[in-house]
Every structure is written in structure tokens, then in C-alpha cells.
Amino acid sequence: MEIVTKIAPICLALIMLGLGLGLKGEDFIRVLKTPKDFFIGFFSQLVILPIVALCVALILNLSAPLAVGLMIIAAAPGGVTSNVLTKFADGDVALSISLTAVVSLISIISVPFVVISSAEFFGAVVPEDVSLIGIALKMALVVTVPVICGMIIRAYAENFISSKINIINKLTSLLFIIVFVAIWIEEKDNILNYLVQAGLAVLILNIVMMMLGYFIAKKFASGIAQQKCIALECGLQNGTLAVFVATLMFDDLAYMVPTAAYALTMYITGFIFIYILRKSNQNL
């Protein structure tokens, strides 16, 4: 995992910088203006998603590394991809950006807590030098600091950054792909076996969460655009952040496998989800 361990933090920091470049202060203020829709998405991602992942791991009787790996991806916030696909689906992009921004910042605490707790629950061995505070501080360096730097840069170069935001989004997607190509190259002899083991789990998690997001938002959210956004936010997580956490805490590739499998799955199911909406002319 030497290559992945080296490039994951760099790629994640650049991705979060790109996220920050796409943010404004009003993206956080908006949370206060439309609290109901934000809270529905926030609760679905931060609470329901890890609970569903835990249930899937128990029902499928996953090995400890795969179970914890599934919890890592479930604990991860949404990424830039969710913002892009929400726009493509004619969802509430502003809400999607707000959810991504706030949950990403909170993730420096929520992710280590969920992962360490689930590791203890499933009996996975957590290295003695790994602690919640230590992981939170390291995550802050590659998550919070780049986001803040990106927002500062945008504040001083608004017109230039705004005109290049589509290019920035494409570059962040490319960085995401680079990390997973590195995983495939470095562990090509073992990856297929692991994907077979984790594939069903991540597929179930992905589909169930998009459906739950759909029905919860349909019941409680304020409109169709918000429903689309929340459903996609529940099914598109920041895989690069999950890989970073997995490599930071564990030496075994198995902890990263659900992340790699989920990355492949979420793109396919995400586009199918949008296609069905458009094809059937149904509204969320």
C-alpha cells in the first residue's frame, strides 16, 4: 500500500481545496435559512447511513476488516461528485454544497469516532498509536485547512475562481480516480477477490441509502429538488477521504476494499438513479 499511502493524503488535500474554492460564506449561512431540509440530509448522512452500514455488515456476517471498511465509507461525508450529480439531476445544488461543506468539516470528529467504535465492536485490531484526537488532528490538516484555504482564495479572486469552477470540479474528479487506479495497480493480484467479498455489501448499502434518502426526503423535505439532493447525498460519499482514513489507521488492504468497491458502485447506481427519474418522468 506504499503508493496509495503516499498519494491519498495529497489527493485528498487537493480535493478539499477544490471543495473550498467552490464555497462561499453564504453556503453556511444558508443552513440557518432553510434548517429543515439541511437537518434531514444531515441526519440521514451522519446517523442513518452508519446504522444501515452496521446492519448490512452484521446481516452479511462480514469479516472484521471488511465490516470496518464498510463503516469507514459510511462515515465519510459526501464529496464534490454529489454536488455535480445533484446539478445533473436538477436537484437543489445549494443544499448539496451546504451539506457537503458542513458534514466534511464535522467529519474530522465524526469519522474517527465511528471508525474506532466500529473497530472495537467488530474486534478489529486498532494500532496502539491510533487515537480519536490524533486521527482528528491529522484529518484536520488534509480536510479542514484546505477547505478554509480554498474559501480564502475564492474571497480574494471571486471572478477568476467562479469562471474556472467547472474545470476545478473536473480536476477533483480526476484526483479521485487517480487514488483508485493506484489501488488497483498496487494490489491487482488480490483486489478482485476482495471486491467479490465486499461487492454485495456496498451495493446493498448504496441502494438502500438512496431509497431511504428518497422516502425520508419525500416525507419531510420541502420540495422535489431537495428530495433529489438528499437521495444523492446519501448515496455518494467521499471515497478519497475514506481511503485516507483506512490507510492512516490500518495496514491491511482489506479495510480499503469496500471503499474501492463503493466508488465503482456509486457512480453506476447514481447515474441509473438519475436516468430512471428522467426516463419515467417521475419526481422525487
CSV table of C-alpha atoms in Angstrom, one decimal:
chain,number,residue,atom,x,y,z
A,1,MET,CA,0.0,0.0,0.0
A,2,GLU,CA,3.0,2.3,-0.2
A,3,ILE,CA,1.9,4.2,-3.3
A,4,VAL,CA,-1.6,4.6,-2.0
A,5,THR,CA,-0.4,5.7,1.4
A,6,LYS,CA,1.7,8.4,-0.2
A,7,ILE,CA,-0.8,9.8,-2.7
A,8,ALA,CA,-4.0,9.6,-0.8
A,9,PRO,CA,-3.3,12.5,1.6
A,10,ILE,CA,-2.1,14.7,-1.2
A,11,CYS,CA,-5.1,13.9,-3.5
A,12,LEU,CA,-7.5,14.4,-0.6
A,13,ALA,CA,-6.0,17.8,0.4
A,14,LEU,CA,-6.2,19.0,-3.2
A,15,ILE,CA,-9.8,17.7,-3.5
A,16,MET,CA,-10.8,19.5,-0.3
A,17,LEU,CA,-9.0,22.6,-1.6
A,18,GLY,CA,-11.2,22.3,-4.7
A,19,LEU,CA,-14.2,22.0,-2.5
A,20,GLY,CA,-13.2,25.2,-0.6
A,21,LEU,CA,-12.8,27.0,-3.9
A,22,GLY,CA,-16.4,26.3,-4.7
A,23,LEU,CA,-17.7,27.6,-1.3
A,24,LYS,CA,-18.9,30.9,-0.1
A,25,GLY,CA,-19.8,32.1,3.4
A,26,GLU,CA,-23.4,32.1,2.3
A,27,ASP,CA,-23.3,28.3,1.8
A,28,PHE,CA,-23.0,28.1,5.6
A,29,ILE,CA,-25.5,30.9,6.3
A,30,ARG,CA,-28.0,29.1,4.1
A,31,VAL,CA,-28.2,26.3,6.7
A,32,LEU,CA,-29.8,28.8,9.1
A,33,LYS,CA,-32.2,30.0,6.4
A,34,THR,CA,-33.5,26.5,5.4
A,35,PRO,CA,-32.8,24.4,8.5
A,36,LYS,CA,-35.4,21.7,7.9
A,37,ASP,CA,-34.0,20.4,4.6
A,38,PHE,CA,-30.5,20.7,5.8
A,39,PHE,CA,-31.2,18.7,9.0
A,40,ILE,CA,-33.0,15.9,7.1
A,41,GLY,CA,-29.9,15.5,4.9
A,42,PHE,CA,-27.5,15.9,7.8
A,43,PHE,CA,-29.3,13.4,10.0
A,44,SER,CA,-29.6,10.9,7.1
A,45,GLN,CA,-25.8,11.1,6.4
A,46,LEU,CA,-24.4,11.4,9.9
A,47,VAL,CA,-26.7,9.0,11.7
A,48,ILE,CA,-28.8,6.7,9.5
A,49,LEU,CA,-26.0,5.9,7.0
A,50,PRO,CA,-23.6,4.4,9.6
A,51,ILE,CA,-26.5,2.5,11.3
A,52,VAL,CA,-27.5,1.0,7.9
A,53,ALA,CA,-23.9,0.0,7.2
A,54,LEU,CA,-23.7,-1.7,10.6
A,55,CYS,CA,-26.8,-3.7,9.9
A,56,VAL,CA,-25.5,-4.7,6.4
A,57,ALA,CA,-22.2,-5.9,7.9
A,58,LEU,CA,-24.0,-7.9,10.6
A,59,ILE,CA,-26.5,-9.5,8.3
A,60,LEU,CA,-23.9,-10.5,5.7
A,61,ASN,CA,-21.5,-11.6,8.5
A,62,LEU,CA,-18.6,-9.7,7.0
A,63,SER,CA,-15.1,-10.3,8.3
A,64,ALA,CA,-13.8,-7.6,10.7
A,65,PRO,CA,-11.6,-5.7,8.1
A,66,LEU,CA,-14.4,-5.6,5.5
A,67,ALA,CA,-17.0,-4.6,8.1
A,68,VAL,CA,-14.9,-1.8,9.4
A,69,GLY,CA,-14.1,-0.8,5.8
A,70,LEU,CA,-17.8,-0.6,5.2
A,71,MET,CA,-18.2,1.6,8.3
A,72,ILE,CA,-15.4,3.9,7.0
A,73,ILE,CA,-17.2,4.6,3.8
A,74,ALA,CA,-20.5,5.1,5.6
A,75,ALA,CA,-18.9,7.6,8.0
A,76,ALA,CA,-17.3,9.6,5.2
A,77,PRO,CA,-19.1,12.8,4.1
A,78,GLY,CA,-20.4,13.5,0.6
A,79,GLY,CA,-18.0,14.8,-2.0
A,80,VAL,CA,-17.8,17.1,-5.0
A,81,THR,CA,-19.3,14.3,-7.1
A,82,SER,CA,-22.6,14.5,-5.2
A,83,ASN,CA,-22.7,18.2,-6.0
A,84,VAL,CA,-22.1,17.6,-9.7
A,85,LEU,CA,-24.7,14.8,-10.0
A,86,THR,CA,-27.2,16.8,-8.0
A,87,LYS,CA,-26.9,19.5,-10.6
A,88,PHE,CA,-27.2,17.0,-13.4
A,89,ALA,CA,-30.4,15.6,-11.7
A,90,ASP,CA,-31.9,19.1,-11.4
A,91,GLY,CA,-31.7,18.9,-7.6
A,92,ASP,CA,-31.0,21.6,-5.0
A,93,VAL,CA,-27.3,22.2,-5.7
A,94,ALA,CA,-27.1,24.9,-3.0
A,95,LEU,CA,-28.4,22.4,-0.4
A,96,SER,CA,-26.0,19.7,-1.7
A,97,ILE,CA,-23.0,22.1,-1.4
A,98,SER,CA,-24.1,23.1,2.2
A,99,LEU,CA,-24.4,19.5,3.3
A,100,THR,CA,-21.0,18.6,1.7
A,101,ALA,CA,-19.3,21.6,3.4
A,102,VAL,CA,-20.7,21.2,6.9
A,103,VAL,CA,-20.5,17.4,7.1
A,104,SER,CA,-17.0,17.5,5.7
A,105,LEU,CA,-15.9,19.9,8.4
A,106,ILE,CA,-17.6,17.8,11.1
A,107,SER,CA,-16.1,14.6,9.7
A,108,ILE,CA,-12.8,15.3,11.5
A,109,ILE,CA,-14.6,14.3,14.7
A,110,SER,CA,-17.4,12.0,13.4
A,111,VAL,CA,-15.3,9.8,11.2
A,112,PRO,CA,-12.6,8.8,13.8
A,113,PHE,CA,-15.4,8.2,16.4
A,114,VAL,CA,-17.4,5.9,14.1
A,115,VAL,CA,-14.4,4.0,12.8
A,116,ILE,CA,-12.7,3.5,16.2
A,117,SER,CA,-16.1,2.5,17.8
A,118,SER,CA,-16.9,0.1,15.0
A,119,ALA,CA,-13.4,-1.4,15.0
A,120,GLU,CA,-13.8,-2.2,18.7
A,121,PHE,CA,-17.3,-3.6,18.1
A,122,PHE,CA,-16.2,-6.0,15.3
A,123,GLY,CA,-13.0,-7.0,17.1
A,124,ALA,CA,-10.6,-5.4,14.6
A,125,VAL,CA,-7.1,-4.6,15.9
A,126,VAL,CA,-6.5,-0.8,16.1
A,127,PRO,CA,-2.8,0.1,16.4
A,128,GLU,CA,-1.9,1.4,19.9
A,129,ASP,CA,-0.7,4.7,18.5
A,130,VAL,CA,-4.1,5.4,16.9
A,131,SER,CA,-6.4,7.7,18.9
A,132,LEU,CA,-9.5,9.7,18.2
A,133,ILE,CA,-7.7,13.0,18.8
A,134,GLY,CA,-4.7,12.0,16.8
A,135,ILE,CA,-6.8,11.0,13.8
A,136,ALA,CA,-8.9,14.1,14.1
A,137,LEU,CA,-5.8,16.4,14.0
A,138,LYS,CA,-4.4,14.6,11.0
A,139,MET,CA,-7.7,14.8,9.2
A,140,ALA,CA,-8.0,18.5,10.0
A,141,LEU,CA,-4.7,19.1,8.2
A,142,VAL,CA,-5.9,17.5,5.0
A,143,VAL,CA,-9.7,18.3,5.3
A,144,THR,CA,-10.4,21.5,7.3
A,145,VAL,CA,-7.2,23.5,6.4
A,146,PRO,CA,-7.5,23.0,2.6
A,147,VAL,CA,-11.2,23.9,2.7
A,148,ILE,CA,-10.5,27.1,4.6
A,149,CYS,CA,-7.6,28.0,2.3
A,150,GLY,CA,-9.9,27.4,-0.7
A,151,MET,CA,-12.5,29.7,0.7
A,152,ILE,CA,-9.9,32.4,1.4
A,153,ILE,CA,-8.5,32.2,-2.1
A,154,ARG,CA,-12.0,32.5,-3.6
A,155,ALA,CA,-12.8,35.5,-1.4
A,156,TYR,CA,-9.8,37.3,-3.0
A,157,ALA,CA,-10.3,36.0,-6.5
A,158,GLU,CA,-14.0,35.6,-6.9
A,159,ASN,CA,-14.4,36.3,-10.6
A,160,PHE,CA,-11.5,34.2,-11.6
A,161,ILE,CA,-12.4,31.2,-9.5
A,162,SER,CA,-16.1,31.4,-10.5
A,163,SER,CA,-15.2,31.3,-14.2
A,164,LYS,CA,-13.0,28.2,-13.6
A,165,ILE,CA,-15.2,26.2,-11.2
A,166,ASN,CA,-16.2,23.6,-13.8
A,167,ILE,CA,-12.6,22.9,-14.5
A,168,ILE,CA,-11.8,22.7,-10.8
A,169,ASN,CA,-14.6,20.1,-10.4
A,170,LYS,CA,-13.3,18.0,-13.2
A,171,LEU,CA,-9.8,18.1,-11.7
A,172,THR,CA,-11.1,17.0,-8.3
A,173,SER,CA,-12.8,14.1,-10.0
A,174,LEU,CA,-9.6,13.2,-11.7
A,175,LEU,CA,-7.7,13.1,-8.4
A,176,PHE,CA,-10.4,10.8,-7.0
A,177,ILE,CA,-9.9,8.4,-10.0
A,178,ILE,CA,-6.1,8.5,-9.5
A,179,VAL,CA,-6.3,7.2,-6.0
A,180,PHE,CA,-8.4,4.2,-7.0
A,181,VAL,CA,-6.3,3.4,-10.1
A,182,ALA,CA,-3.3,3.3,-7.7
A,183,ILE,CA,-5.2,0.8,-5.5
A,184,TRP,CA,-6.0,-1.4,-8.5
A,185,ILE,CA,-2.4,-1.3,-9.8
A,186,GLU,CA,-0.7,-1.9,-6.5
A,187,GLU,CA,-2.9,-4.7,-5.4
A,188,LYS,CA,-4.1,-6.1,-8.7
A,189,ASP,CA,-3.4,-9.7,-7.6
A,190,ASN,CA,-5.8,-9.5,-4.6
A,191,ILE,CA,-8.3,-6.8,-5.4
A,192,LEU,CA,-10.7,-9.0,-7.4
A,193,ASN,CA,-11.1,-11.4,-4.5
A,194,TYR,CA,-11.7,-8.6,-2.1
A,195,LEU,CA,-14.2,-6.9,-4.4
A,196,VAL,CA,-16.2,-10.2,-4.7
A,197,GLN,CA,-16.3,-10.3,-0.9
A,198,ALA,CA,-17.3,-6.6,-0.5
A,199,GLY,CA,-19.3,-6.0,-3.7
A,200,LEU,CA,-22.7,-7.2,-2.4
A,201,ALA,CA,-22.3,-5.3,0.9
A,202,VAL,CA,-21.6,-1.9,-0.8
A,203,LEU,CA,-24.2,-2.4,-3.4
A,204,ILE,CA,-26.9,-3.1,-0.7
A,205,LEU,CA,-25.6,-0.1,1.3
A,206,ASN,CA,-25.7,2.2,-1.7
A,207,ILE,CA,-29.1,1.2,-3.0
A,208,VAL,CA,-30.7,1.1,0.5
A,209,MET,CA,-29.4,4.5,1.4
A,210,MET,CA,-30.6,6.2,-1.8
A,211,MET,CA,-34.0,4.6,-1.3
A,212,LEU,CA,-34.1,5.7,2.3
A,213,GLY,CA,-33.0,9.2,1.4
A,214,TYR,CA,-35.7,9.3,-1.2
A,215,PHE,CA,-38.5,8.2,1.1
A,216,ILE,CA,-37.3,10.3,4.1
A,217,ALA,CA,-37.0,13.4,1.9
A,218,LYS,CA,-40.3,12.7,0.2
A,219,LYS,CA,-42.0,12.6,3.6
A,220,PHE,CA,-40.2,15.6,5.3
A,221,ALA,CA,-38.3,17.8,2.7
A,222,SER,CA,-39.8,20.9,1.3
A,223,GLY,CA,-39.7,20.1,-2.4
A,224,ILE,CA,-38.7,17.9,-5.3
A,225,ALA,CA,-35.3,19.4,-5.8
A,226,GLN,CA,-34.5,18.9,-2.2
A,227,GLN,CA,-35.6,15.3,-2.3
A,228,LYS,CA,-33.3,14.6,-5.3
A,229,CYS,CA,-30.4,16.2,-3.5
A,230,ILE,CA,-30.8,14.3,-0.2
A,231,ALA,CA,-31.2,11.0,-2.0
A,232,LEU,CA,-28.0,11.5,-3.9
A,233,GLU,CA,-26.1,12.8,-0.9
A,234,CYS,CA,-27.0,9.6,0.9
A,235,GLY,CA,-25.5,7.5,-2.0
A,236,LEU,CA,-22.4,9.4,-3.0
A,237,GLN,CA,-19.6,9.5,-0.3
A,238,ASN,CA,-16.1,11.0,-0.4
A,239,GLY,CA,-14.2,7.8,-1.3
A,240,THR,CA,-10.8,9.5,-1.2
A,241,LEU,CA,-11.3,10.6,2.4
A,242,ALA,CA,-12.3,7.1,3.3
A,243,VAL,CA,-9.1,5.7,1.7
A,244,PHE,CA,-7.1,8.2,3.6
A,245,VAL,CA,-8.6,7.2,6.9
A,246,ALA,CA,-8.2,3.5,6.1
A,247,THR,CA,-4.5,3.9,5.2
A,248,LEU,CA,-4.0,6.1,8.3
A,249,MET,CA,-5.4,3.6,10.7
A,250,PHE,CA,-4.7,0.2,9.2
A,251,ASP,CA,-2.0,-1.6,7.2
A,252,ASP,CA,-4.3,-4.2,5.7
A,253,LEU,CA,-5.7,-3.6,2.2
A,254,ALA,CA,-9.0,-5.3,3.2
A,255,TYR,CA,-10.0,-2.1,5.1
A,256,MET,CA,-9.8,-0.2,1.8
A,257,VAL,CA,-11.6,-2.7,-0.3
A,258,PRO,CA,-15.2,-1.6,0.5
A,259,THR,CA,-14.2,1.9,-0.4
A,260,ALA,CA,-12.9,0.9,-3.8
A,261,ALA,CA,-16.0,-1.2,-4.4
A,262,TYR,CA,-18.3,1.6,-3.3
A,263,ALA,CA,-16.5,4.1,-5.6
A,264,LEU,CA,-17.3,1.9,-8.6
A,265,THR,CA,-20.9,1.1,-7.4
A,266,MET,CA,-21.9,4.7,-6.5
A,267,TYR,CA,-21.2,6.1,-10.0
A,268,ILE,CA,-23.2,3.3,-11.7
A,269,THR,CA,-26.2,3.4,-9.3
A,270,GLY,CA,-26.1,7.2,-9.2
A,271,PHE,CA,-26.4,7.6,-13.0
A,272,ILE,CA,-29.1,4.8,-13.1
A,273,PHE,CA,-31.0,6.6,-10.4
A,274,ILE,CA,-30.9,9.9,-12.4
A,275,TYR,CA,-31.7,8.0,-15.7
A,276,ILE,CA,-34.8,6.4,-14.1
A,277,LEU,CA,-36.1,9.7,-12.9
A,278,ARG,CA,-35.7,11.3,-16.4
A,279,LYS,CA,-37.0,8.2,-18.3
A,280,SER,CA,-40.1,7.7,-16.2
A,281,ASN,CA,-40.7,11.3,-15.7
A,282,GLN,CA,-41.2,10.7,-12.1
A,283,ASN,CA,-40.4,13.2,-9.4
A,284,LEU,CA,-38.8,12.6,-6.0
